[in-house]
Amino acid sequence: MTTVTARKGDPDWWRGAVIYQVYPRSFQDTTGDGIGDIKGITQRLPYIASLGVDAIWLSPFFTSPMADMGYDVSDYCNVDPMFGTLSDFDEMMTECERLGLKVIIDQVISHTSDQHPWFIESRASRTNPRADWYIWADPKPDGTAPNNWLSIFGGPGWEWDGVRKQYYMHNFLISQPDLNFHNPDVQRAVLSTVKFWLDRGVHGFRLDTVNYYFHDKQLRNNPPMVYHPDSTGLETDTNPYSMQNHLYDKSQPENIEFLKKLRSLLDEYDCRTTVGEVGDGDRSLSTLSIYTSGNDKLHMCYTFDLLSPRFTADHIRSVVSKCQEIVTDGWVCWAFSNHDVIRHVTRFMEAPDERERIAKLAISVLASLRGSICLYQGEELGLEEAELAFEDLRDPYGIRFWPAFKGRDGCRTPMVWEANAPHGGFSPGAKTWLPVPPAHAKLAVDAQETDANSVLHHYRQTLAFRKAHASLHDGDLTFLDTQADLLAFVREKGNERLLFVFNLTRSVQDFLLPAQFASATPLAMPGFAPALEEKVVRLGALGAFCARL
C-alpha cells in the first residue's frame, strides 16, 4: 500500500508535517555486507509512504571514515561507497517524488572529519590558504590547552598538532575538528555544499548541532554549572561536559547572521525547509525561539526536552507551555525518539507488559501536539532499546563511557522486516554491523501487518487521524487545568475545536468536563474509546479521550 502524503507546491508543507527518520546503516541492506544502503531505502519507500508521513530525514550517508558513524564527513558532495552512489541517491529521489515524499538530509557542518581535504590542508602550515578554516590556538605557556573547554565525547575539547605546534578545537571526537565559522570563506564553502544538494532536489536539511557553529573569539573559559542537569540527550551525568555552563563554546550571537545567509539560499528554491537540532541545556527553548523567529532564519528546530525519561502530564505540559510562552514567532518539531537516545518505549515503561500500550499512547500524544513531529525508524513497531554486549558496541561515545553509559547503539540496531528471516530480513549477509535482537525480530513488519491491533496499525491510523483534522495541522493549543496526572488541552483552527485528555498514569482517572464543554461530542480516536457519562470521562490506565467541541 502506498499513500501520497506531502502537500506538493505548498511552501509551508513542513508546518505540522510528520517526518520519518531513516538511519541508513540500519534500514535495509541489499548487498549482504551487513550495512544498510541507499538502494535498500529505495526498496522500502512504499512502506514509509504507507505510514502516512510527509517526509523522510536521512541521517548522514556522505563520504566518511565512519569514526562517528558518518557524522564525521570527509566529502560533503558525495555518497560513501558503503551506502552506494550518487546515482543510487538520484533513483531514491525519483521514487520519493512518485510516492509524494519529501526528502530532508542531515547537514553536519559544525565540524568535519580530520580526513577532509580542508583540514588536511589547514593543518599543513600556518600560512596555507585554509590555515584559518579551523579553530587553531597557541598553548598556554605551560603547554596546556588554550582554555577549559571540554569535548562531549570525553576529555579536553582541544588536541595538540605537532606540525602546526598549535591546538585545534573539537566538540566531539578528536577526529572531528571544528570549522571556524568566523572565516567568511568557510561560510561560503559550507553554503556551496548545501547548494549542491538543493540543486539535486532535496527538500530540506536537518542541521546537526546547529548552535555549535561559532565559538567565542576570545576563547574565554566556560564557568562551572551551578546546578545538576538532567541526564538527557548527549549530556549525561557520567560526563564532565555537563559540569560546565557552555557560554562560550557554542550558541554565540554571530550564528544569527549565518543562519540568515543559509535561509536566503534556501529561499531561492521552492518549498524548502530546515530543521535545527538545538542542544543548549536549559536555554534550548530560548535558542530555538531566536533561531526560528522572523521568517528569515530556520523554519523549525527541535530540542531534547521531550527526549527525557519523563512521560508525565506535568512534564509534557511544562515543556509545551514553556515553548508556547517563549517561542512566540517560530515553530517547533517534537520527537520522543531519535538515533541519539534510548528508545522511548524503554524510557517510559514501568513494567514489561506496558510496551504496546506505551507505544500507542505515546504516538497519540505526539500526534496531538502543536508543531511538526519526527518519528524514528522502528518506533512504529514498538521496539524497545536493545541490550548489547560491550564487544558489540560501535559507538565511540558508549565505548568511552562504558559501563556507566552504554552509548547509542541500543537504538541503532537494524530495522526488522520479516519475523522468520535471518537478521529480521534486514540483510542477506552472514553478519550485521550491529546484532538484531531476537525480541525485535518477533515484532517485524510482516508480523504486525496481519494484526489489526498492532502498534504498526495504530501508527497508521493515528497519523491518518492527525491528517484528517485541520486543527492538528497548525491550529492553536490551549491547556486546561486538571489534576496533575491528566494532560488535557484543546486544539483549535477555524470552526474546528477538539478536546484531548490523556491519562499517563497506571490507574483509572476521571475527568470532569468543564461547564463550557457540556455539549462536547465524543470523537473516535484510534485505539481509545472511553465512555462519557454525565459530563465525566473515565479514562483507563494509559488511556485517552477526544471530543469535538
Coordinates of C-alpha atoms in Angstrom, one line a residue:
M1 CA 0.0 0.0 0.0
T2 CA 1.3 3.5 -0.9
T3 CA -0.1 6.8 0.1
V4 CA 0.8 10.2 -1.4
T5 CA 1.1 12.5 1.6
A6 CA 3.2 15.6 1.1
R7 CA 1.4 18.8 0.1
K8 CA 3.0 19.4 -3.3
G9 CA 3.7 23.0 -4.1
D10 CA 2.9 24.3 -0.6
P11 CA 5.8 26.4 0.7
D12 CA 4.5 25.7 4.2
W13 CA 4.3 21.9 3.8
W14 CA 6.7 21.4 6.7
R15 CA 4.4 23.2 9.2
G16 CA 2.7 20.4 11.1
A17 CA 4.4 17.7 8.9
V18 CA 5.2 14.2 10.0
I19 CA 8.9 13.4 9.3
Y20 CA 10.2 9.8 9.4
Q21 CA 13.9 9.4 10.3
V22 CA 15.9 6.8 8.5
Y23 CA 19.2 5.7 9.9
P24 CA 20.8 4.4 6.7
R25 CA 23.2 1.9 8.3
S26 CA 20.3 0.1 9.9
F27 CA 17.4 0.3 7.5
Q28 CA 17.8 -2.2 4.7
D29 CA 21.0 -3.9 3.3
T30 CA 20.8 -5.1 -0.3
T31 CA 24.5 -6.1 -0.8
G32 CA 25.0 -8.6 2.0
D33 CA 27.7 -6.6 3.8
G34 CA 25.6 -6.2 6.9
I35 CA 25.2 -2.5 6.5
G36 CA 22.1 -0.7 5.1
D37 CA 22.4 1.2 1.9
I38 CA 20.5 3.7 -0.3
K39 CA 19.1 1.0 -2.6
G40 CA 17.6 -0.6 0.5
I41 CA 16.0 2.7 1.4
T42 CA 14.5 3.0 -2.1
Q43 CA 13.2 -0.6 -1.8
R44 CA 11.4 0.3 1.4
L45 CA 10.0 3.7 0.5
P46 CA 6.5 2.3 -0.2
Y47 CA 6.4 1.1 3.4
I48 CA 7.4 4.5 4.7
A49 CA 4.7 6.1 2.5
S50 CA 2.1 3.7 3.8
L51 CA 2.6 5.1 7.3
G52 CA 1.1 8.4 6.1
V53 CA 4.2 10.6 6.7
D54 CA 5.1 13.7 4.7
A55 CA 8.9 13.4 4.6
I56 CA 11.9 11.3 5.3
W57 CA 15.0 12.5 7.1
L58 CA 18.2 10.6 6.2
S59 CA 21.0 10.5 8.7
P60 CA 24.4 11.1 7.1
F61 CA 25.3 9.0 4.1
F62 CA 28.2 11.2 2.9
T63 CA 31.8 10.0 2.3
S64 CA 33.3 9.4 5.8
P65 CA 35.9 7.4 7.7
M66 CA 32.9 6.5 9.9
A67 CA 34.6 7.2 13.2
D68 CA 31.3 8.6 14.4
M69 CA 29.0 6.6 12.1
G70 CA 29.1 9.3 9.3
Y71 CA 28.8 12.4 11.5
D72 CA 32.5 12.9 10.5
V73 CA 32.3 14.0 6.9
S74 CA 35.2 13.9 4.5
D75 CA 33.3 14.9 1.4
Y76 CA 30.0 16.8 1.7
C77 CA 29.2 16.3 -2.0
N78 CA 29.3 12.5 -2.4
V79 CA 27.9 9.3 -1.2
D80 CA 30.1 7.0 0.8
P81 CA 30.6 3.8 -1.2
M82 CA 29.4 1.9 1.9
F83 CA 25.9 3.3 1.1
G84 CA 26.1 3.4 -2.7
T85 CA 26.5 6.1 -5.3
L86 CA 25.1 9.5 -6.3
S87 CA 23.1 7.6 -9.0
D88 CA 21.5 5.5 -6.3
F89 CA 20.6 8.7 -4.4
D90 CA 19.0 10.2 -7.6
E91 CA 17.0 7.0 -8.1
M92 CA 15.8 7.2 -4.5
M93 CA 14.8 10.9 -5.1
T94 CA 12.8 9.8 -8.1
E95 CA 10.9 7.2 -6.1
C96 CA 10.2 9.7 -3.3
E97 CA 8.7 12.0 -5.9
R98 CA 6.5 9.3 -7.2
L99 CA 5.3 8.5 -3.7
G100 CA 4.8 12.1 -2.7
L101 CA 7.5 12.0 0.0
K102 CA 9.8 15.0 0.7
V103 CA 13.5 14.3 1.4
I104 CA 15.4 16.0 4.3
I105 CA 19.1 15.2 4.7
D106 CA 21.5 15.7 7.6
Q107 CA 24.0 18.6 7.2
V108 CA 26.9 18.1 9.7
I109 CA 28.7 21.4 9.2
S110 CA 29.9 22.4 12.6
H111 CA 32.8 20.1 12.1
T112 CA 34.4 17.8 9.5
S113 CA 36.4 14.6 9.6
D114 CA 40.2 15.1 10.1
Q115 CA 40.4 13.3 6.7
H116 CA 38.5 16.1 4.9
P117 CA 40.8 17.8 2.4
W118 CA 40.1 21.2 4.0
F119 CA 41.6 20.0 7.3
I120 CA 44.5 18.2 5.7
E121 CA 45.5 21.5 4.1
S122 CA 44.7 23.6 7.2
R123 CA 47.0 21.5 9.5
A124 CA 49.9 21.5 7.0
S125 CA 51.1 25.0 7.9
R126 CA 50.0 28.3 9.4
T127 CA 50.3 30.1 6.1
N128 CA 48.3 28.0 3.6
P129 CA 45.0 29.3 2.1
R130 CA 43.0 27.2 4.5
A131 CA 45.1 27.8 7.6
D132 CA 42.3 29.7 9.3
W133 CA 39.5 27.4 8.3
Y134 CA 39.5 25.5 11.6
I135 CA 39.9 26.7 15.2
W136 CA 43.6 26.8 16.0
A137 CA 45.1 28.3 19.1
D138 CA 48.5 28.5 20.8
P139 CA 49.1 26.6 24.0
K140 CA 49.4 28.3 27.4
P141 CA 52.9 29.0 28.5
D142 CA 52.9 25.7 30.4
G143 CA 51.9 23.8 27.2
T144 CA 48.3 23.1 28.3
A145 CA 45.2 23.7 26.2
P146 CA 44.1 27.3 25.5
N147 CA 41.1 27.1 27.8
N148 CA 38.9 24.7 29.8
W149 CA 36.5 23.7 27.0
L150 CA 35.6 20.0 27.0
S151 CA 34.5 17.5 24.4
I152 CA 31.1 16.0 24.6
F153 CA 32.7 12.6 23.8
G154 CA 35.1 12.9 26.8
G155 CA 38.3 14.8 27.7
P156 CA 39.5 18.2 26.6
G157 CA 38.0 19.9 23.6
W158 CA 41.4 20.6 22.3
E159 CA 44.0 18.4 20.5
W160 CA 47.7 19.2 20.0
D161 CA 49.0 19.1 16.5
G162 CA 52.8 18.7 16.2
V163 CA 53.1 20.1 12.7
R164 CA 51.5 23.5 13.4
K165 CA 52.5 23.4 17.0
Q166 CA 49.1 24.5 18.0
Y167 CA 45.9 23.1 19.4
Y168 CA 42.7 22.6 17.3
M169 CA 39.2 22.6 18.8
H170 CA 36.9 19.6 18.6
N171 CA 33.5 19.5 20.3
F172 CA 33.2 15.8 19.6
L173 CA 35.9 13.2 18.7
I174 CA 39.5 14.2 18.2
S175 CA 39.0 13.2 14.6
Q176 CA 36.2 15.8 14.2
P177 CA 37.8 19.2 14.2
D178 CA 35.5 22.2 14.4
L179 CA 35.3 24.6 11.4
N180 CA 36.0 28.3 12.0
F181 CA 32.8 30.0 11.0
H182 CA 34.3 33.4 11.8
N183 CA 36.1 33.0 8.5
P184 CA 33.8 34.1 5.6
D185 CA 35.5 31.7 3.3
V186 CA 34.3 28.8 5.5
Q187 CA 30.8 30.1 5.4
R188 CA 30.8 30.3 1.6
A189 CA 32.3 26.8 1.2
V190 CA 29.7 25.3 3.6
L191 CA 26.9 27.1 1.7
S192 CA 28.2 25.7 -1.6
T193 CA 27.8 22.2 -0.3
V194 CA 24.2 23.0 0.8
K195 CA 23.6 24.3 -2.7
F196 CA 24.9 21.1 -4.2
W197 CA 22.1 19.1 -2.6
L198 CA 19.5 21.7 -3.3
D199 CA 20.3 21.5 -6.9
R200 CA 20.0 17.8 -6.7
G201 CA 16.4 18.2 -5.5
V202 CA 16.4 17.7 -1.7
H203 CA 13.6 19.5 0.1
G204 CA 15.4 20.4 3.3
F205 CA 18.1 19.9 5.8
R206 CA 18.3 18.6 9.4
L207 CA 21.1 20.7 10.8
D208 CA 23.2 18.8 13.2
T209 CA 24.3 20.7 16.3
V210 CA 23.1 24.0 14.8
N211 CA 24.1 26.1 17.7
Y212 CA 27.7 24.9 17.7
Y213 CA 28.8 26.7 14.5
F214 CA 30.5 29.7 16.2
H215 CA 32.8 29.9 19.2
D216 CA 33.9 32.8 21.4
K217 CA 36.8 34.6 19.6
Q218 CA 38.4 35.4 22.9
L219 CA 38.4 31.7 23.9
R220 CA 37.1 32.6 27.4
N221 CA 36.8 29.8 29.9
N222 CA 33.3 28.3 30.5
P223 CA 32.1 28.9 34.1
P224 CA 31.0 25.9 36.2
M225 CA 27.4 24.7 36.0
V226 CA 25.6 25.8 39.2
Y227 CA 23.0 23.0 39.1
H228 CA 22.9 19.4 38.2
P229 CA 21.5 19.0 34.7
D230 CA 19.1 16.2 33.6
S231 CA 20.9 13.3 32.1
T232 CA 19.1 13.6 28.7
G233 CA 20.2 13.8 25.2
L234 CA 24.0 13.5 24.7
E235 CA 24.9 15.1 28.0
T236 CA 24.8 12.6 30.8
D237 CA 25.8 12.9 34.5
T238 CA 28.6 10.4 33.8
N239 CA 30.3 13.0 31.6
P240 CA 32.3 16.0 33.0
Y241 CA 30.9 18.0 30.0
S242 CA 27.7 18.5 32.0
M243 CA 29.7 20.3 34.8
Q244 CA 30.3 23.4 32.7
N245 CA 27.9 26.2 31.7
H246 CA 28.6 26.3 28.0
L247 CA 28.6 30.1 27.5
Y248 CA 31.5 30.4 25.1
D249 CA 32.0 27.2 23.1
K250 CA 28.5 27.3 21.4
S251 CA 25.3 29.4 20.9
Q252 CA 27.3 32.6 20.0
P253 CA 25.4 35.6 18.7
E254 CA 27.3 35.6 15.4
N255 CA 25.3 32.4 14.4
I256 CA 22.2 34.5 13.7
E257 CA 23.7 36.2 10.6
F258 CA 25.0 32.9 9.2
L259 CA 21.5 31.3 9.6
K260 CA 20.1 34.3 7.7
K261 CA 22.5 33.6 4.9
L262 CA 21.5 29.9 4.9
R263 CA 17.8 30.8 4.8
S264 CA 18.4 33.3 2.0
L265 CA 20.0 30.4 -0.1
L266 CA 17.0 28.1 0.6
D267 CA 14.6 30.8 -0.3
E268 CA 16.0 30.8 -3.8
Y269 CA 14.3 27.4 -4.2
D270 CA 10.7 26.4 -3.9
C271 CA 9.2 24.6 -0.9
R272 CA 12.4 24.0 1.1
T273 CA 12.8 23.7 4.8
T274 CA 15.3 23.4 7.7
V275 CA 15.1 21.6 11.0
G276 CA 17.8 22.7 13.5
E277 CA 19.0 20.4 16.3
V278 CA 19.4 22.6 19.4
G279 CA 21.3 21.2 22.4
D280 CA 21.7 24.1 24.8
G281 CA 20.7 22.9 28.3
D282 CA 18.0 25.0 30.0
R283 CA 18.5 27.6 27.3
S284 CA 17.4 25.3 24.5
L285 CA 13.9 26.8 24.0
S286 CA 15.2 30.4 24.1
T287 CA 17.8 29.5 21.5
L288 CA 15.0 27.7 19.4
S289 CA 12.9 30.9 19.7
I290 CA 15.7 33.1 18.4
Y291 CA 16.7 30.7 15.6
T292 CA 13.1 30.3 14.2
S293 CA 11.8 33.9 14.7
G294 CA 11.3 36.5 12.0
N295 CA 10.8 34.1 9.0
D296 CA 14.5 34.8 8.0
K297 CA 16.4 32.1 9.7
L298 CA 15.5 28.4 10.4
H299 CA 12.0 27.1 9.6
M300 CA 11.9 25.0 12.8
C301 CA 14.0 23.4 15.4
Y302 CA 13.8 20.5 17.9
T303 CA 15.4 20.2 21.3
F304 CA 16.0 17.4 23.8
D305 CA 13.2 18.5 26.1
L306 CA 10.9 15.5 25.4
L307 CA 13.7 13.1 25.0
S308 CA 14.0 12.5 28.7
P309 CA 12.7 9.6 30.8
R310 CA 9.8 11.6 32.0
F311 CA 6.4 10.7 30.4
T312 CA 4.1 12.5 32.7
A313 CA 1.4 15.1 32.3
D314 CA 3.3 17.6 34.4
H315 CA 6.5 17.3 32.3
I316 CA 4.8 17.5 28.9
R317 CA 2.6 20.3 29.9
S318 CA 5.5 22.2 31.4
V319 CA 7.7 21.8 28.3
V320 CA 5.0 22.6 25.8
S321 CA 3.7 25.6 27.8
K322 CA 7.2 27.0 28.2
C323 CA 7.7 26.5 24.4
Q324 CA 4.4 28.4 23.7
E325 CA 5.4 31.2 26.1
I326 CA 9.0 31.6 24.7
V327 CA 8.6 30.6 21.0
T328 CA 6.0 33.2 20.0
D329 CA 7.3 33.7 16.4
G330 CA 8.7 30.3 15.5
W331 CA 8.0 26.7 15.0
V332 CA 9.0 23.6 16.9
C333 CA 9.4 19.9 15.9
W334 CA 8.7 17.4 18.6
A335 CA 10.0 13.9 19.0
F336 CA 10.2 11.2 21.6
S337 CA 13.0 9.2 20.0
N338 CA 15.9 9.5 17.6
H339 CA 19.3 8.0 16.9
D340 CA 21.0 9.5 20.0
V341 CA 18.7 8.5 22.9
I342 CA 17.3 5.4 24.4
R343 CA 14.1 4.3 22.6
H344 CA 11.1 6.0 24.2
V345 CA 9.2 2.8 24.9
T346 CA 12.0 1.7 27.1
R347 CA 12.4 5.1 28.7
F348 CA 8.7 5.4 29.5
M349 CA 7.8 1.8 30.6
E350 CA 7.4 0.9 34.2
A351 CA 6.7 -2.8 33.6
P352 CA 7.5 -5.2 30.7
D353 CA 3.8 -5.7 29.8
E354 CA 3.4 -2.0 29.1
R355 CA 5.3 -1.9 25.9
E356 CA 2.4 -1.9 23.5
R357 CA 0.2 0.4 25.5
I358 CA 3.1 2.9 26.0
A359 CA 3.9 2.8 22.3
K360 CA 0.3 3.5 21.3
L361 CA -0.3 6.2 23.8
A362 CA 3.0 8.0 23.0
I363 CA 2.2 8.4 19.3
S364 CA -1.3 9.6 20.2
V365 CA 0.1 12.3 22.4
L366 CA 2.8 13.3 20.0
A367 CA 0.4 13.5 17.0
S368 CA -1.9 15.8 19.0
L369 CA 0.7 18.4 19.9
R370 CA 1.1 21.7 18.1
G371 CA 4.2 21.6 15.9
S372 CA 5.8 19.2 13.4
I373 CA 6.8 15.8 14.6
C374 CA 9.7 13.4 13.9
L375 CA 9.3 9.6 14.1
Y376 CA 12.4 7.3 14.4
Q377 CA 12.5 4.1 12.4
G378 CA 11.2 1.2 14.4
E379 CA 9.2 3.1 16.9
E380 CA 6.1 2.3 14.8
L381 CA 6.8 -1.3 15.7
G382 CA 7.1 -0.5 19.4
L383 CA 10.7 -1.6 19.5
E384 CA 12.5 -1.4 22.9
E385 CA 16.1 -0.4 23.4
A386 CA 18.4 -3.3 22.5
E387 CA 20.7 -4.7 25.2
L388 CA 24.2 -5.1 23.7
A389 CA 27.4 -6.6 24.9
F390 CA 30.4 -4.4 25.2
E391 CA 32.2 -6.3 22.4
D392 CA 29.2 -5.5 20.0
L393 CA 29.4 -1.7 20.5
R394 CA 30.4 0.6 17.6
D395 CA 29.5 3.9 19.2
P396 CA 32.7 5.7 20.3
Y397 CA 30.7 7.6 22.9
G398 CA 29.4 4.4 24.5
I399 CA 32.8 2.7 24.4
R400 CA 34.4 5.7 26.1
F401 CA 32.0 5.9 29.0
W402 CA 31.1 2.2 29.4
P403 CA 29.7 0.8 31.7
A404 CA 28.3 4.0 33.3
F405 CA 26.8 4.9 29.9
K406 CA 26.1 2.3 27.3
G407 CA 26.1 4.7 24.3
R408 CA 23.7 5.0 21.4
D409 CA 24.0 1.6 19.7
G410 CA 21.0 0.2 21.6
C411 CA 18.6 2.4 19.5
R412 CA 20.6 1.9 16.3
T413 CA 20.2 -1.8 15.7
P414 CA 18.8 -2.9 12.3
M415 CA 15.2 -2.5 11.3
V416 CA 13.2 -5.7 11.3
W417 CA 11.1 -6.6 8.3
E418 CA 10.4 -10.4 8.4
A419 CA 9.9 -12.2 11.7
N420 CA 11.2 -15.6 10.4
A421 CA 14.1 -14.4 8.2
P422 CA 17.7 -14.2 9.2
H423 CA 18.5 -10.8 10.8
G424 CA 14.8 -10.0 10.7
G425 CA 15.0 -9.5 6.9
F426 CA 17.4 -6.6 7.2
S427 CA 20.4 -8.3 5.5
P428 CA 21.1 -11.3 3.3
G429 CA 24.6 -11.4 4.7
A430 CA 26.1 -13.6 7.4
K431 CA 26.7 -10.8 9.9
T432 CA 25.2 -7.4 10.5
W433 CA 27.1 -4.3 11.7
L434 CA 25.0 -4.5 15.0
P435 CA 23.2 -7.6 16.0
V436 CA 19.4 -7.9 15.6
P437 CA 17.8 -8.8 19.0
P438 CA 15.5 -11.8 18.8
A439 CA 12.9 -9.8 20.7
H440 CA 12.9 -7.3 17.8
A441 CA 12.5 -9.9 15.1
K442 CA 9.2 -11.0 16.7
L443 CA 7.9 -7.5 16.2
A444 CA 8.9 -7.4 12.5
V445 CA 6.7 -5.5 10.0
D446 CA 5.3 -8.7 8.4
A447 CA 4.2 -10.0 11.8
Q448 CA 2.4 -6.7 12.6
E449 CA 0.8 -6.3 9.2
T450 CA -1.5 -9.2 9.8
D451 CA -2.5 -8.0 13.3
A452 CA -5.2 -5.3 13.3
N453 CA -4.4 -4.4 16.8
S454 CA -0.7 -4.0 16.3
V455 CA 1.4 -0.9 17.1
L456 CA 2.1 -0.5 13.4
H457 CA -1.6 -0.3 12.5
H458 CA -2.1 2.1 15.4
Y459 CA 0.6 4.4 14.0
R460 CA -1.1 4.4 10.6
Q461 CA -4.5 5.1 12.0
T462 CA -3.2 7.8 14.3
L463 CA -1.3 9.6 11.6
A464 CA -4.4 9.4 9.3
F465 CA -6.4 10.9 12.2
R466 CA -4.0 13.8 12.5
K467 CA -4.0 14.5 8.8
A468 CA -7.9 14.5 8.7
H469 CA -8.2 17.3 11.2
A470 CA -7.0 20.8 10.3
S471 CA -6.6 21.9 13.9
L472 CA -3.9 19.2 14.3
H473 CA -2.0 20.6 11.4
D474 CA -1.3 24.1 12.7
G475 CA -4.1 25.0 15.0
D476 CA -3.7 26.6 18.4
L477 CA -3.2 24.6 21.6
T478 CA -4.7 25.6 24.9
F479 CA -4.1 23.6 28.1
L480 CA -6.9 23.0 30.6
D481 CA -6.4 23.0 34.3
T482 CA -6.7 19.4 35.7
Q483 CA -5.3 17.3 38.4
A484 CA -1.6 17.0 37.8
D485 CA -1.8 13.5 36.4
L486 CA -4.0 14.2 33.4
L487 CA -2.9 16.0 30.3
A488 CA -5.8 18.0 28.8
F489 CA -5.8 20.6 26.0
V490 CA -7.9 22.0 23.2
R491 CA -6.7 22.2 19.6
E492 CA -8.5 24.8 17.5
K493 CA -8.5 26.1 14.0
G494 CA -11.4 27.9 12.3
N495 CA -14.6 26.2 13.2
E496 CA -12.9 23.0 14.5
R497 CA -12.2 22.6 18.2
L498 CA -11.0 19.3 19.6
L499 CA -10.6 18.4 23.2
F500 CA -7.9 15.8 24.1
V501 CA -7.4 14.2 27.5
F502 CA -4.6 11.8 28.2
N503 CA -4.1 9.7 31.3
L504 CA -0.4 8.9 31.6
T505 CA -0.8 7.1 34.9
R506 CA -1.3 3.4 35.7
S507 CA -4.6 3.9 37.4
V508 CA -8.2 4.8 36.3
Q509 CA -8.7 8.6 36.3
D510 CA -11.9 10.6 36.0
F511 CA -12.1 13.8 34.0
L512 CA -15.0 16.2 34.7
L513 CA -15.9 18.1 31.5
P514 CA -15.7 21.9 32.2
A515 CA -19.1 23.6 32.0
Q516 CA -18.3 25.4 28.8
F517 CA -17.8 21.9 27.1
A518 CA -21.0 20.4 28.3
S519 CA -22.2 19.8 24.7
A520 CA -19.0 18.0 23.7
T521 CA -19.4 15.1 21.3
P522 CA -17.0 12.1 21.8
L523 CA -14.9 11.6 18.7
A524 CA -13.4 8.2 17.9
M525 CA -9.7 8.4 18.3
P526 CA -7.7 5.3 17.1
G527 CA -7.2 2.8 19.9
F528 CA -9.2 4.7 22.6
A529 CA -12.9 4.9 23.3
P530 CA -13.6 5.8 27.0
A531 CA -17.2 6.4 28.0
L532 CA -18.6 9.9 28.7
E533 CA -21.4 9.8 31.2
E534 CA -23.0 12.8 32.9
K535 CA -20.1 15.0 32.0
V536 CA -17.5 12.6 33.4
V537 CA -14.9 10.8 31.2
R538 CA -13.5 7.7 32.9
L539 CA -10.1 7.0 31.4
G540 CA -8.4 3.7 31.9
A541 CA -4.7 3.4 32.8
L542 CA -2.6 4.9 29.9
G543 CA -5.9 5.9 28.2
A544 CA -7.0 8.8 26.1
F545 CA -10.2 10.6 25.1
C546 CA -11.1 13.0 22.3
A547 CA -14.2 15.1 21.8
R548 CA -15.5 17.6 19.3
L549 CA -16.4 20.9 20.9

